[in-house]
Amino acid sequence: MTYLLLAGLCLLAYLALVLAANRLGGSAAHGSVAFEPGTVARDRAPATLTVATWNIGYAGMGAESDFFLDLGTQRRPLSADLVDRNLAGIGGTLGSLESDVVLLQEVAQPSFVTWGRDVLAGVRAALAGHAVAFAADIHTRFVPGRLGVRVGNATFSRIRPQGPLELVRLPLEPTRLAGIFRKDYRMHVLRLAGEDGGEW
């Protein structure tokens, strides 16, 4: 009986820690994320810059999805195989792009919503030869391993970035998911030197 009481108290303390860690605080209004070094195609941006943007929906938002945040019923894709299949299709499309800059939304690291699949690693492999920076908009704290969620935006550039990716919080966006987990929606500012001496 004493063991069960102690275990119950420990569980309550853990749940209180998770709740507090995920509700309190938040990110600063401004911040930055360093680009991971990559082999970039050029040091300066041409006069015409090509940009692709895509919300890849955690590699789980195919025709079969009915996601709860879109007023559906599913908390995640139906299976890990579905995530793998979607990620393969996303990778194939990304690999065929010839854009100087690729902006991806809803990119996930291994988590509950991806059945433990590393979507960020998959898109990174498809866009080899790009500098990359990732910033999580939703990041659960003290939630074990693949039960947690770490989802955000990734910026890829074939042109060498001039410094880190700047993050500017969007003040009118909601700051909570399900009333518990912090959401830090931020604008990503990428600076590139132009061939003409100017800046993109």
Short mmCIF file of C-alpha atoms in Angstrom, two decimals:
data_model
loop_
_atom_site.label_atom_id
_atom_site.label_comp_id
_atom_site.label_asym_id
_atom_site.label_seq_id
_atom_site.Cartn_x
_atom_site.Cartn_y
_atom_site.Cartn_z
CA MET A 1 0.00 0.00 0.00
CA THR A 2 2.82 2.42 0.88
CA TYR A 3 4.53 1.58 -2.42
CA LEU A 4 1.36 2.39 -4.40
CA LEU A 5 0.89 5.66 -2.54
CA LEU A 6 4.51 6.65 -3.20
CA ALA A 7 4.19 5.69 -6.88
CA GLY A 8 0.99 7.73 -7.16
CA LEU A 9 2.62 10.77 -5.56
CA CYS A 10 5.59 10.46 -7.92
CA LEU A 11 3.25 10.29 -10.90
CA LEU A 12 1.36 13.37 -9.73
CA ALA A 13 4.63 15.25 -9.21
CA TYR A 14 5.79 14.27 -12.71
CA LEU A 15 2.49 15.39 -14.27
CA ALA A 16 2.72 18.71 -12.41
CA LEU A 17 6.28 19.16 -13.73
CA VAL A 18 5.18 18.44 -17.32
CA LEU A 19 2.24 20.82 -17.01
CA ALA A 20 4.37 23.62 -15.53
CA ALA A 21 7.26 23.17 -17.98
CA ASN A 22 4.95 23.24 -20.97
CA ARG A 23 2.72 26.13 -19.85
CA LEU A 24 5.12 28.61 -18.28
CA GLY A 25 7.47 30.93 -20.08
CA GLY A 26 7.96 30.94 -23.79
CA SER A 27 10.51 32.01 -26.29
CA ALA A 28 11.94 35.48 -26.51
CA ALA A 29 10.34 37.82 -29.03
CA HIS A 30 13.52 37.63 -31.08
CA GLY A 31 16.17 34.94 -31.39
CA SER A 32 18.27 33.10 -33.90
CA VAL A 33 19.26 29.62 -35.00
CA ALA A 34 22.61 28.81 -36.57
CA PHE A 35 22.62 27.18 -39.98
CA GLU A 36 24.10 23.71 -40.03
CA PRO A 37 27.08 23.75 -42.33
CA GLY A 38 26.37 22.34 -45.73
CA THR A 39 27.94 22.34 -49.13
CA VAL A 40 26.26 25.30 -50.80
CA ALA A 41 26.24 25.91 -54.54
CA ARG A 42 27.19 29.58 -54.40
CA ASP A 43 28.26 32.36 -52.06
CA ARG A 44 26.05 35.10 -53.50
CA ALA A 45 22.46 35.25 -54.67
CA PRO A 46 21.76 35.90 -58.36
CA ALA A 47 19.66 38.84 -59.56
CA THR A 48 16.64 36.51 -59.74
CA LEU A 49 16.08 34.31 -56.70
CA THR A 50 13.90 31.20 -56.87
CA VAL A 51 12.01 30.23 -53.71
CA ALA A 52 9.82 27.21 -52.97
CA THR A 53 7.58 26.95 -49.92
CA TRP A 54 5.62 23.89 -48.79
CA ASN A 55 3.69 22.83 -45.70
CA ILE A 56 4.60 19.13 -45.61
CA GLY A 57 2.21 18.35 -42.73
CA TYR A 58 4.59 16.07 -40.73
CA ALA A 59 4.57 13.67 -43.72
CA GLY A 60 1.21 12.52 -42.41
CA MET A 61 -1.28 14.73 -44.21
CA GLY A 62 -2.10 12.71 -47.32
CA ALA A 63 -5.49 11.89 -48.80
CA GLU A 64 -6.12 9.46 -45.91
CA SER A 65 -5.74 12.08 -43.18
CA ASP A 66 -8.51 13.46 -40.99
CA PHE A 67 -6.39 15.46 -38.54
CA PHE A 68 -8.04 16.79 -35.38
CA LEU A 69 -6.58 20.30 -35.76
CA ASP A 70 -8.38 20.45 -39.12
CA LEU A 71 -11.62 19.50 -37.31
CA GLY A 72 -11.11 15.79 -37.98
CA THR A 73 -10.73 12.87 -35.59
CA GLN A 74 -7.16 11.57 -36.00
CA ARG A 75 -4.36 12.54 -33.59
CA ARG A 76 -1.72 11.26 -36.01
CA PRO A 77 -1.44 9.39 -39.33
CA LEU A 78 -2.99 5.92 -39.49
CA SER A 79 0.37 4.10 -39.56
CA ALA A 80 4.15 4.45 -39.68
CA ASP A 81 4.05 2.99 -43.20
CA LEU A 82 1.88 5.90 -44.29
CA VAL A 83 4.44 8.38 -42.90
CA ASP A 84 7.23 6.49 -44.71
CA ARG A 85 5.31 6.54 -47.99
CA ASN A 86 4.48 10.24 -47.69
CA LEU A 87 8.06 11.10 -46.73
CA ALA A 88 9.39 9.21 -49.76
CA GLY A 89 7.06 11.22 -52.01
CA ILE A 90 8.03 14.49 -50.33
CA GLY A 91 11.71 13.62 -50.69
CA GLY A 92 11.29 12.81 -54.37
CA THR A 93 9.58 16.12 -55.05
CA LEU A 94 12.11 18.12 -53.03
CA GLY A 95 15.00 16.37 -54.78
CA SER A 96 13.66 17.51 -58.15
CA LEU A 97 13.43 21.19 -57.17
CA GLU A 98 15.95 23.66 -58.49
CA SER A 99 15.06 26.44 -56.05
CA ASP A 100 17.71 28.59 -54.40
CA VAL A 101 15.75 28.66 -51.14
CA VAL A 102 13.26 26.09 -49.82
CA LEU A 103 10.98 26.99 -46.89
CA LEU A 104 9.22 24.03 -45.26
CA GLN A 105 6.50 24.19 -42.63
CA GLU A 106 5.34 21.46 -40.23
CA VAL A 107 8.63 19.58 -40.30
CA ALA A 108 8.89 17.10 -37.42
CA GLN A 109 11.60 15.32 -35.53
CA PRO A 110 10.81 11.80 -34.19
CA SER A 111 7.62 12.12 -32.19
CA PHE A 112 4.13 10.82 -31.56
CA VAL A 113 2.66 12.52 -34.65
CA THR A 114 5.21 10.82 -36.96
CA TRP A 115 5.19 7.35 -35.40
CA GLY A 116 8.81 8.02 -34.38
CA ARG A 117 9.93 8.83 -37.93
CA ASP A 118 12.46 11.66 -38.37
CA VAL A 119 10.85 13.80 -41.05
CA LEU A 120 13.54 16.49 -40.67
CA ALA A 121 16.27 13.95 -41.45
CA GLY A 122 14.31 12.79 -44.51
CA VAL A 123 13.94 16.25 -46.01
CA ARG A 124 17.52 17.11 -45.10
CA ALA A 125 18.70 14.08 -47.10
CA ALA A 126 16.54 15.11 -50.07
CA LEU A 127 18.03 18.62 -50.01
CA ALA A 128 21.69 17.70 -49.61
CA GLY A 129 23.84 20.58 -50.79
CA HIS A 130 21.78 23.15 -48.89
CA ALA A 131 22.57 24.95 -45.65
CA VAL A 132 19.73 24.18 -43.22
CA ALA A 133 18.27 25.74 -40.07
CA PHE A 134 15.38 24.27 -38.07
CA ALA A 135 13.34 25.97 -35.36
CA ALA A 136 10.57 24.18 -33.46
CA ASP A 137 7.25 25.99 -33.08
CA ILE A 138 5.86 23.28 -30.81
CA HIS A 139 8.22 21.43 -28.49
CA THR A 140 6.91 19.40 -25.58
CA ARG A 141 9.17 19.38 -22.55
CA PHE A 142 9.72 16.47 -20.15
CA VAL A 143 7.49 14.21 -22.24
CA PRO A 144 9.35 10.93 -22.86
CA GLY A 145 10.86 10.19 -26.25
CA ARG A 146 8.44 9.48 -29.04
CA LEU A 147 5.40 10.52 -26.99
CA GLY A 148 6.53 14.13 -27.22
CA VAL A 149 6.20 16.50 -30.16
CA ARG A 150 8.85 18.66 -31.81
CA VAL A 151 7.50 20.32 -34.94
CA GLY A 152 8.53 23.50 -36.69
CA ASN A 153 9.90 25.13 -39.80
CA ALA A 154 13.05 24.40 -41.76
CA THR A 155 14.86 26.81 -44.05
CA PHE A 156 17.17 25.43 -46.75
CA SER A 157 19.47 27.55 -48.90
CA ARG A 158 21.79 26.70 -51.79
CA ILE A 159 23.32 30.15 -51.26
CA ARG A 160 25.55 30.75 -48.25
CA PRO A 161 23.48 32.52 -45.54
CA GLN A 162 24.86 35.76 -44.12
CA GLY A 163 24.69 34.82 -40.45
CA PRO A 164 22.14 32.83 -38.48
CA LEU A 165 18.45 32.49 -39.27
CA GLU A 166 16.68 35.24 -37.37
CA LEU A 167 13.46 34.35 -35.52
CA VAL A 168 10.82 37.00 -34.82
CA ARG A 169 7.77 35.96 -32.80
CA LEU A 170 4.38 36.74 -34.33
CA PRO A 171 2.54 38.49 -31.48
CA LEU A 172 -1.01 37.91 -32.75
CA GLU A 173 -0.65 34.12 -33.08
CA PRO A 174 -2.05 31.88 -30.30
CA THR A 175 0.58 30.77 -27.79
CA ARG A 176 -0.94 27.48 -26.62
CA LEU A 177 -1.89 24.16 -28.20
CA ALA A 178 -4.71 22.32 -26.42
CA GLY A 179 -4.37 24.91 -23.64
CA ILE A 180 -1.18 23.24 -22.39
CA PHE A 181 1.69 23.14 -24.84
CA ARG A 182 3.47 26.32 -25.87
CA LYS A 183 3.38 27.37 -29.50
CA ASP A 184 6.07 29.77 -30.63
CA TYR A 185 5.07 30.78 -34.15
CA ARG A 186 7.88 32.92 -35.51
CA MET A 187 8.83 34.60 -38.75
CA HIS A 188 12.11 33.28 -40.19
CA VAL A 189 14.43 35.93 -41.62
CA LEU A 190 17.10 34.66 -44.03
CA ARG A 191 19.72 37.10 -45.29
CA LEU A 192 21.71 36.46 -48.45
CA ALA A 193 24.40 38.56 -50.11
CA GLY A 194 23.59 39.43 -53.71
CA GLU A 195 25.97 39.28 -56.66
CA ASP A 196 25.38 43.01 -57.21
CA GLY A 197 26.62 43.87 -53.71
CA GLY A 198 23.10 44.23 -52.32
CA GLU A 199 21.27 41.95 -49.92
CA TRP A 200 18.25 39.68 -50.22
#
